[in-house]
XYZ file of N, CA and C in Angstrom:
678
model
N 4.795 3.485 24.019
C 4.428 3.081 22.835
C 4.666 1.310 22.823
N 3.980 0.124 22.382
C 4.365 -1.432 22.041
C 5.651 -1.287 21.382
N 6.428 -1.968 21.685
C 7.602 -2.793 20.555
C 6.923 -3.281 19.632
N 5.816 -3.481 18.996
C 5.334 -4.012 18.008
C 5.456 -3.205 16.748
N 5.523 -3.555 15.586
C 5.748 -2.787 14.477
C 4.018 -1.568 14.319
N 4.255 -0.656 13.869
C 3.515 -0.006 13.183
C 3.084 0.249 11.690
N 1.974 0.012 11.135
C 2.089 0.378 9.915
C 1.586 1.744 9.645
N 2.128 2.058 8.604
C 2.180 3.552 7.734
C 1.195 3.567 6.582
N 0.319 4.063 6.468
C -0.619 4.073 4.879
C -0.929 5.245 4.409
N -0.019 6.299 3.695
C -0.840 7.340 3.402
C -1.668 6.791 2.442
N -2.803 8.160 2.213
C -3.713 7.730 1.364
C -4.679 9.314 1.125
N -4.235 9.958 -0.334
C -4.213 10.807 -0.947
C -6.113 10.939 -1.084
N -6.188 11.769 -1.711
C -7.849 12.534 -1.655
C -8.662 12.194 -2.748
N -9.542 11.171 -2.568
C -9.565 9.879 -3.475
C -10.208 11.086 -5.175
N -10.559 11.563 -4.845
C -10.991 12.499 -6.449
C -9.900 13.068 -7.054
N -8.442 13.165 -6.388
C -7.505 13.176 -7.001
C -6.273 12.322 -7.302
N -7.146 10.772 -7.037
C -6.170 10.035 -7.205
C -6.610 9.232 -8.659
N -5.119 8.288 -8.731
C -5.174 7.278 -9.821
C -5.364 8.234 -11.474
N -4.779 9.496 -11.384
C -5.044 10.120 -12.626
C -4.468 9.291 -13.839
N -3.473 8.544 -14.029
C -2.876 7.621 -14.878
C -3.755 6.678 -15.544
N -5.069 6.674 -14.684
C -6.194 5.697 -15.137
C -7.019 7.188 -15.874
N -6.894 8.282 -15.888
C -7.992 8.951 -16.694
C -8.027 9.207 -17.693
N -7.188 8.643 -18.926
C -7.483 8.487 -20.082
C -9.192 7.194 -20.039
N -7.988 6.418 -19.882
C -9.417 5.157 -20.354
C -10.594 5.238 -19.518
N -10.280 6.010 -17.757
C -11.807 5.473 -16.803
C -12.489 6.929 -17.063
N -13.421 6.898 -16.126
C -14.199 8.358 -15.897
C -13.434 8.539 -14.485
N -14.139 9.913 -14.105
C -13.298 10.376 -12.817
C -14.028 9.902 -11.805
N -15.594 9.522 -11.680
C -16.419 8.913 -10.906
C -15.857 7.366 -10.561
N -15.401 6.484 -11.753
C -14.825 5.092 -11.662
C -13.772 5.297 -10.406
N -12.689 6.459 -11.308
C -11.015 6.203 -10.190
C -11.526 6.590 -8.852
N -12.133 7.333 -8.248
C -12.740 7.807 -7.269
C -13.621 6.814 -6.496
N -13.814 5.799 -7.304
C -14.871 4.970 -6.511
C -13.449 3.494 -6.004
N -12.705 3.596 -7.363
C -11.766 2.084 -7.306
C -10.828 2.719 -5.844
N -10.322 4.278 -6.186
C -9.668 4.760 -5.138
C -9.890 3.788 -3.603
N -11.171 4.603 -3.441
C -11.437 4.158 -2.416
C -12.001 2.744 -1.683
N -12.219 1.846 -2.854
C -12.421 0.617 -2.754
C -11.129 -0.180 -2.719
N -9.955 0.171 -3.605
C -8.751 0.247 -2.900
C -8.255 -0.280 -1.568
N -8.495 1.264 -0.846
C -7.862 1.706 0.158
C -9.165 0.754 1.118
N -9.857 0.453 1.295
C -10.998 -0.061 1.862
C -10.533 -1.505 1.759
N -10.081 -2.018 0.667
C -9.300 -3.179 0.679
C -7.971 -3.536 1.739
N -7.782 -2.703 1.162
C -5.888 -2.893 2.007
C -5.827 -2.096 3.476
N -7.439 -1.329 3.939
C -7.199 -1.194 5.367
C -8.058 -2.421 6.087
N -8.834 -3.207 5.376
C -9.153 -4.029 6.293
C -8.131 -5.235 6.326
N -7.112 -5.609 5.514
C -6.228 -6.005 6.026
C -5.413 -6.177 6.909
N -4.803 -4.736 6.602
C -3.327 -4.696 7.649
C -4.155 -4.655 8.860
N -5.305 -3.723 9.130
C -6.407 -3.885 10.378
C -6.249 -5.054 10.831
N -6.291 -6.278 10.276
C -6.457 -7.761 10.418
C -5.625 -8.399 11.158
N -3.937 -7.869 10.674
C -2.868 -8.865 10.770
C -2.667 -8.620 12.116
N -2.537 -9.606 12.927
C -2.186 -9.753 14.370
C -0.912 -9.103 14.836
N -0.018 -9.504 14.445
C 1.446 -8.953 14.665
C 1.724 -7.268 14.905
N 0.712 -6.467 14.121
C 0.629 -5.412 13.653
C 0.179 -4.220 15.211
N 1.188 -3.333 15.781
C 0.737 -2.598 16.725
C -0.939 -1.832 16.509
N -0.496 -1.084 15.794
C -1.386 -0.664 14.941
C -0.870 0.150 13.637
N -2.453 0.956 13.064
C -2.245 1.314 11.913
C -2.658 3.084 12.042
N -1.456 3.534 11.404
C -1.474 5.217 11.291
C -1.702 5.106 9.614
N -2.727 5.680 9.441
C -2.923 6.161 8.019
C -2.618 8.154 7.934
N -2.090 8.526 6.880
C -1.557 9.842 6.882
C -2.714 10.680 5.580
N -3.473 11.449 6.186
C -4.861 12.167 5.151
C -5.002 13.029 5.525
N -5.641 13.685 4.985
C -6.042 15.523 5.348
C -7.996 15.341 4.750
N -7.588 14.479 3.541
C -9.252 14.120 2.879
C -10.480 14.096 3.966
N -11.566 14.441 4.224
C -12.488 13.921 4.906
C -13.235 12.587 4.597
N -13.089 12.198 3.108
C -13.664 11.124 3.393
C -12.964 9.653 3.355
N -11.352 9.868 3.182
C -10.293 9.393 3.502
C -10.722 9.221 5.317
N -10.471 10.002 5.469
C -10.918 10.274 7.341
C -11.641 8.952 7.796
N -12.769 9.424 7.276
C -14.315 8.947 7.608
C -13.840 7.237 7.273
N -13.097 6.348 6.360
C -12.981 5.602 5.609
C -11.904 4.818 7.143
N -10.524 5.658 7.115
C -9.771 5.076 8.287
C -10.580 5.097 9.759
N -11.733 5.833 10.119
C -12.164 5.457 11.260
C -12.834 4.550 11.516
N -13.156 3.842 10.198
C -14.419 2.683 10.153
C -13.476 1.947 10.997
N -12.397 1.784 10.436
C -11.318 0.687 10.868
C -10.411 0.894 12.235
N -11.084 2.073 12.511
C -9.719 2.583 14.052
C -8.645 2.605 13.823
N -8.155 3.139 12.898
C -6.860 3.532 12.330
C -6.471 4.690 12.899
N -5.263 5.121 13.959
C -4.679 6.642 13.578
C -5.051 7.112 12.959
N -4.995 8.535 12.971
C -4.990 9.328 11.613
C -3.822 10.699 12.232
N -3.303 11.075 11.014
C -2.238 12.178 11.826
C -2.205 13.075 10.344
N -1.925 14.795 9.840
C -2.153 15.095 8.907
C -0.352 15.176 8.710
N 0.423 14.906 9.636
C 1.747 15.526 8.972
C 2.243 15.630 7.923
N 2.664 16.640 6.882
C 3.038 16.446 5.701
C 2.278 15.515 4.588
N 0.653 15.782 4.796
C -0.284 14.670 4.229
C -0.410 15.259 2.633
N 0.037 16.778 2.380
C -0.392 17.340 1.394
C 0.904 18.059 0.308
N 2.050 16.742 1.536
C 3.331 17.199 0.440
C 3.965 16.046 -0.507
N 3.211 14.982 -0.573
C 3.412 14.036 -1.360
C 4.073 12.444 -0.617
N 3.921 11.469 -0.875
C 4.090 10.295 -0.353
C 5.131 10.344 0.441
N 6.491 10.573 -0.315
C 7.632 10.928 0.435
C 7.727 11.380 1.705
N 7.569 12.629 1.652
C 7.149 13.732 2.986
C 6.613 12.976 3.854
N 5.449 12.671 3.316
C 4.518 12.165 4.630
C 4.603 10.549 5.356
N 5.869 9.819 4.648
C 5.978 8.567 5.107
C 7.034 8.654 6.097
N 7.850 9.748 5.741
C 9.225 10.022 6.339
C 8.079 10.898 7.797
N 7.861 11.866 7.649
C 7.192 12.423 8.783
C 6.921 11.798 9.980
N 6.237 10.694 9.032
C 5.093 9.903 10.290
C 6.265 8.856 10.708
N 7.277 8.228 10.240
C 7.944 7.718 10.441
C 9.127 8.498 11.823
N 9.220 9.500 11.296
C 9.582 10.053 12.561
C 8.879 10.388 13.668
N 7.577 10.164 13.498
C 6.816 10.879 14.804
C 6.609 9.457 15.192
N 6.280 8.141 14.712
C 6.455 6.599 15.225
C 7.824 6.666 16.289
N 9.246 6.912 15.508
C 10.351 7.112 16.224
C 10.517 7.447 17.932
N 9.931 9.079 17.393
C 9.739 9.733 18.575
C 8.758 9.178 19.769
N 8.161 8.717 19.765
C 7.108 8.214 20.115
C 7.557 6.272 21.039
N 8.431 5.954 20.381
C 9.294 5.132 20.796
C 8.862 3.434 20.348
N 8.663 3.837 18.823
C 7.551 2.557 18.438
C 9.140 1.862 17.572
N 9.440 0.772 17.418
C 10.437 -0.059 17.125
C 10.965 -0.249 15.437
N 9.471 -0.654 15.311
C 9.589 -0.535 13.725
C 8.365 0.357 12.648
N 8.569 0.371 11.993
C 7.469 0.880 11.167
C 7.259 -0.151 9.121
N 5.922 -0.315 9.258
C 5.714 -0.810 7.687
C 5.072 0.246 7.305
N 5.601 0.250 5.977
C 4.909 1.691 4.916
C 4.609 0.598 3.830
N 2.828 0.711 3.713
C 2.491 -0.105 2.132
C 1.366 1.523 1.739
N 1.618 0.947 0.303
C 0.636 2.154 -0.039
C -1.004 1.854 -0.294
N -2.142 2.608 -0.222
C -2.974 1.999 -0.452
C -3.802 1.313 -1.733
N -2.672 1.197 -2.749
C -3.213 0.736 -3.655
C -2.383 -0.876 -4.620
N -2.751 -1.666 -3.424
C -2.383 -3.178 -3.121
C -3.513 -3.604 -3.060
N -4.484 -4.066 -3.310
C -6.052 -4.413 -3.111
C -5.405 -6.125 -2.677
N -5.027 -6.303 -3.434
C -4.949 -8.378 -3.467
C -4.054 -8.083 -1.906
N -3.218 -7.707 -1.430
C -2.554 -7.787 0.002
C -3.261 -8.894 1.039
N -2.983 -9.558 1.176
C -3.546 -10.615 2.550
C -2.461 -10.506 3.663
N -2.893 -11.172 4.785
C -2.902 -11.125 6.287
C -1.478 -11.986 5.755
N -1.793 -13.219 5.455
C -0.792 -14.771 5.600
C 0.758 -13.667 4.349
N 0.557 -12.535 3.483
C 2.006 -12.359 3.100
C 2.208 -11.420 4.195
N 1.523 -10.058 4.807
C 2.499 -9.238 5.345
C 2.864 -9.962 6.727
N 2.232 -11.133 7.641
C 2.605 -11.768 8.466
C 3.877 -12.410 8.181
N 4.331 -12.936 7.251
C 5.610 -13.639 6.590
C 6.204 -12.765 6.259
N 5.971 -11.626 5.788
C 7.122 -10.307 5.922
C 7.898 -9.693 7.411
N 6.965 -9.573 8.475
C 7.032 -9.374 9.691
C 7.555 -10.372 10.334
N 7.944 -11.788 9.821
C 8.972 -12.337 10.417
C 10.104 -12.868 9.962
N 10.033 -12.225 8.343
C 11.487 -12.347 7.906
C 12.173 -10.832 8.513
N 11.922 -9.798 8.684
C 12.199 -8.901 9.198
C 13.404 -9.087 10.167
N 14.660 -8.423 10.197
C 15.812 -8.757 11.488
C 15.637 -8.052 12.239
N 16.370 -8.178 12.991
C 16.612 -7.150 14.350
C 17.097 -6.236 13.857
N 16.619 -5.105 14.620
C 16.788 -3.586 14.811
C 18.417 -3.026 14.624
N 19.340 -2.407 14.013
C 18.542 -2.060 12.832
C 18.337 -3.478 11.545
N 16.930 -2.911 10.866
C 17.042 -3.279 9.818
C 16.189 -2.812 8.534
N 16.277 -3.372 7.460
C 15.714 -2.950 6.771
C 15.193 -3.941 5.525
N 13.746 -3.843 5.167
C 13.667 -5.053 3.598
C 12.179 -4.234 3.459
N 12.488 -5.073 2.122
C 10.958 -4.692 1.080
C 10.716 -5.540 -0.033
N 9.416 -5.190 -0.085
C 9.067 -5.485 -0.726
C 8.937 -4.889 -2.253
N 9.559 -5.322 -3.633
C 9.387 -4.486 -4.886
C 8.031 -4.581 -5.515
N 7.762 -3.604 -6.122
C 6.561 -3.806 -7.061
C 6.767 -4.810 -8.463
N 5.759 -4.999 -8.983
C 5.756 -6.396 -10.145
C 6.438 -5.807 -11.437
N 6.752 -4.468 -11.234
C 7.148 -4.276 -12.503
C 9.060 -4.264 -11.616
N 9.547 -4.650 -11.057
C 10.670 -4.324 -10.082
C 11.087 -2.814 -10.504
N 10.132 -1.892 -10.103
C 10.511 -0.686 -10.325
C 10.759 0.130 -8.627
N 9.157 0.164 -7.736
C 8.652 0.960 -7.384
C 8.784 -0.182 -5.553
N 8.946 0.695 -5.033
C 9.096 -0.251 -3.428
C 7.329 -0.257 -3.047
N 6.716 -1.349 -2.636
C 5.357 -1.739 -2.666
C 5.291 -2.076 -0.910
N 6.435 -2.354 0.018
C 5.893 -2.431 1.129
C 7.522 -2.387 1.865
N 7.513 -1.519 2.551
C 8.728 -1.004 3.310
C 8.926 -1.442 5.091
N 9.866 -2.222 5.502
C 9.921 -2.468 6.828
C 11.009 -1.653 7.341
N 11.494 -1.055 8.347
C 12.200 -0.416 8.808
C 12.468 -0.181 10.081
N 14.001 -0.401 10.741
C 13.764 -0.886 12.362
C 15.284 0.241 12.247
N 14.933 1.326 13.164
C 14.181 2.124 14.067
C 13.247 2.716 12.808
N 11.920 3.007 13.292
C 11.408 3.748 11.766
C 11.713 4.798 10.816
N 12.769 5.811 11.590
C 13.533 6.480 11.369
C 14.595 6.732 9.965
N 15.399 5.055 10.319
C 16.756 4.726 10.224
C 17.333 4.983 8.861
N 16.080 4.830 7.848
C 16.974 5.020 6.369
C 15.909 5.693 5.658
N 15.845 7.276 5.114
C 15.041 8.061 4.583
C 14.907 7.576 3.468
N 13.157 7.523 3.384
C 13.225 7.009 1.971
C 12.365 8.242 0.912
N 12.504 7.816 -0.389
C 12.183 8.540 -1.647
C 11.263 7.670 -2.607
N 10.074 7.952 -2.094
C 9.170 6.932 -3.120
C 9.360 7.617 -4.377
N 8.508 7.264 -5.827
C 8.689 7.863 -7.198
C 8.863 6.425 -8.204
N 7.995 6.669 -9.192
C 8.004 5.086 -10.119
C 9.400 4.254 -9.996
N 10.601 4.741 -9.629
C 11.922 4.180 -9.714
C 12.562 3.930 -8.729
N 11.887 3.930 -7.438
C 11.989 3.710 -5.677
C 12.905 2.856 -5.439
N 12.775 1.396 -5.872
C 13.612 0.565 -5.707
C 14.608 0.331 -5.487
N 15.633 0.075 -6.638
C 16.901 0.528 -6.225
C 17.774 1.190 -5.077
N 17.220 2.862 -5.497
C 17.372 4.087 -4.753
C 16.979 3.646 -3.038
N 15.932 2.833 -3.052
C 15.847 3.049 -1.255
C 17.042 1.586 -0.851
N 17.588 0.385 -1.701
C 18.958 -0.243 -1.779
C 19.500 0.606 -0.867
N 19.665 1.382 -2.099
C 21.301 2.188 -2.212
C 21.361 3.181 -0.576
N 20.152 3.238 -0.249
C 19.897 4.522 1.206
C 20.372 3.483 2.276
N 19.516 2.334 1.920
C 19.697 0.940 3.098
C 21.151 1.124 3.391
N 21.516 0.819 2.423
C 23.522 0.366 2.267
C 24.115 1.600 2.635
N 23.695 3.237 2.262
C 24.968 4.249 2.504
C 24.444 4.297 4.519
N 23.105 3.443 5.096
C 23.406 3.378 6.859
C 23.634 2.441 7.170
N 24.256 1.333 6.492
C 25.342 0.319 7.074
C 24.204 -0.852 6.873
N 23.388 -0.638 5.999
C 22.773 -2.166 6.259
C 22.659 -2.697 4.961
N 22.120 -4.058 4.921
C 22.186 -4.868 3.712
C 20.594 -5.076 3.519
N 19.855 -4.586 2.622
C 18.746 -4.549 2.483
C 18.159 -6.559 2.312
N 17.132 -6.924 2.916
C 16.566 -8.202 2.965
C 15.180 -7.305 1.750
N 15.795 -8.546 0.683
C 14.130 -7.755 -0.514
C 13.274 -9.577 -0.695
N 12.333 -9.026 -0.385
C 11.089 -10.162 -0.015
C 10.151 -9.805 -1.279
N 10.317 -10.740 -2.230
C 9.321 -10.738 -3.278
C 7.630 -10.978 -2.435
N 6.726 -10.796 -2.929
C 5.751 -10.850 -2.260
C 4.439 -10.947 -3.184
N 3.809 -12.015 -3.974
C 2.775 -11.583 -5.554
C 1.871 -10.684 -5.087
N 0.766 -11.160 -3.836
C -0.193 -9.768 -3.960
C 0.402 -8.407 -3.275
N 1.706 -7.994 -2.571
C 2.032 -7.021 -2.232
C 2.437 -6.506 -3.412
N 3.193 -6.899 -4.337
C 3.931 -6.684 -5.271
C 3.051 -6.014 -6.858
N 1.648 -6.312 -6.518
C 0.747 -5.851 -7.569
C 0.131 -4.449 -7.252
N 0.318 -3.516 -7.275
C -0.011 -2.485 -7.212
C -0.930 -1.664 -8.385
N -1.742 -0.966 -8.470
C -2.891 -0.989 -9.455
C -2.014 1.057 -10.133
N -1.701 0.883 -10.952
C -1.163 2.526 -11.605
C -2.106 2.606 -13.086
N -2.198 1.276 -13.970
C -2.601 1.595 -15.220
C -3.495 0.465 -15.421
N -4.379 0.677 -17.094
C -5.218 0.476 -17.209
C -4.794 -1.211 -16.901
N -3.483 -1.092 -17.858
C -2.970 -2.907 -18.185
C -2.880 -3.394 -16.599
N -2.571 -2.857 -15.520
C -2.725 -3.242 -13.850
C -3.704 -3.410 -13.687
N -4.891 -2.703 -14.037
C -6.232 -3.521 -13.623
C -6.658 -4.715 -14.444
N -6.145 -5.100 -15.459
C -6.671 -6.098 -16.183
C -5.748 -7.288 -15.429
N -4.492 -6.779 -15.315
C -3.351 -7.836 -14.643
C -4.270 -8.300 -13.106
N -4.893 -7.293 -12.434
C -5.276 -7.987 -11.443
C -6.766 -8.145 -11.819
N -7.570 -8.072 -12.373
C -9.040 -8.973 -12.598
C -8.842 -10.232 -13.010
N -7.505 -10.637 -13.330
C -7.294 -11.803 -14.164
C -6.583 -12.777 -13.195
N -6.203 -11.924 -12.016
C -5.891 -13.024 -11.024
C -6.919 -13.586 -10.260
N -8.292 -13.073 -9.921
C -9.525 -13.451 -9.300
C -9.431 -13.484 -8.096
N -8.543 -12.868 -7.443
C -8.270 -12.758 -6.118
C -9.705 -12.190 -5.422
N -10.587 -12.614 -4.837
C -11.174 -12.075 -4.229
C -11.550 -10.916 -3.092
N -11.795 -9.480 -3.906
C -11.440 -8.482 -3.021
C -12.795 -7.710 -3.230
N -12.943 -6.508 -2.502
C -14.135 -5.540 -3.051
C -13.290 -4.974 -4.259
N -12.219 -4.752 -4.642
C -11.488 -4.269 -5.891
C -12.109 -4.992 -7.205
N -12.257 -6.564 -6.777
C -12.521 -6.977 -8.085
C -13.578 -7.492 -8.187
N -14.715 -7.253 -7.444
C -15.946 -7.202 -7.413
C -16.237 -5.651 -8.419
N -15.904 -4.670 -8.040
C -15.734 -3.677 -8.656
C -15.635 -3.470 -10.610
N -14.432 -4.411 -10.393
C -13.819 -4.290 -12.017
C -14.783 -5.060 -12.406
N -15.095 -6.617 -11.748
C -16.025 -6.855 -12.608
C -17.399 -6.842 -13.445
N -17.721 -5.157 -12.089
C -18.803 -4.572 -12.299
C -19.119 -3.698 -13.426
N -17.271 -3.425 -13.642
C -17.033 -2.488 -14.801
C -16.723 -3.337 -16.236
N -16.660 -4.650 -15.977
C -16.222 -5.550 -17.261
C -14.463 -5.074 -17.498
N -13.799 -5.098 -16.898
C -13.097 -4.853 -16.781
C -12.016 -6.108 -16.625
N -11.543 -6.389 -17.918
C -10.601 -8.111 -18.126
C -11.459 -8.560 -18.731
N -12.815 -8.228 -19.085
C -13.724 -9.269 -20.019
C -13.735 -8.793 -21.534
N -14.032 -9.573 -22.742
C -13.839 -9.646 -23.840
C -15.509 -8.553 -24.276
N -15.217 -8.131 -25.224
C -16.501 -7.114 -25.576
C -17.723 -8.190 -25.330
N -18.467 -9.167 -25.795
C -18.569 -10.172 -25.931
C -19.205 -9.923 -24.594
N -18.320 -10.077 -23.376
C -18.489 -10.740 -22.010
C -19.441 -9.282 -21.376
N -18.302 -8.011 -22.120
C -18.869 -6.938 -20.969
C -20.327 -6.446 -21.816
N -20.860 -6.916 -22.775
C -22.348 -7.027 -23.025
C -23.366 -7.448 -22.315
N -22.862 -9.152 -22.128
C -23.246 -10.295 -21.426
C -23.972 -9.470 -20.069
N -22.383 -9.256 -19.366
C -22.272 -8.353 -17.762
C -23.228 -7.447 -17.698
N -23.466 -6.573 -19.157
C -24.701 -5.525 -18.613
C -25.974 -5.672 -18.506
N -26.844 -6.466 -19.292
C -27.768 -7.119 -18.779
C -28.550 -7.451 -18.042
């Protein structure tokens, strides 16, 4: 396997994604949003020149069909056991195959850009090394670069950023923190949707939100539906 970094993207079944939006939005909208965000992320990550490949962790047939459209490699290792188990299993697999570095990103950062990912890859230090992009709220971990791929055990959750820093330090590494505006904005809540819509970043997700009237005043929503 090439020494260039591999990207890991765990994608849960669209039907069960984004439950925290369920009160404010319909199940149909949540499913479409999850699929659209994943498409935005896959389109950017697969276009990033310095990545050797993209590995999607999934079992859902709809997710697998989408990933295949982008020629992503698909594995099912621990896919049904949550993000932490899935990413760690994929990291171990990449390490066993000789990959030097893994980049783990979620499927709900639709504003991600090639420029930011390339910048992140350039800043990553020589192995062993750990680089992390915090979420916009300073609590989550929205991108992690780790060399070797399984050198630092990961543990995701709503407050994973500080524990990930601690995990790297336990392994003798000083983590490099890289704030990136587009990567930082993950979408979990209705407020996140409004924030994303206000950014105006040209994505499939923005088109979906505008069609749904997200971020518009009631008057503007009525106008958009005419």
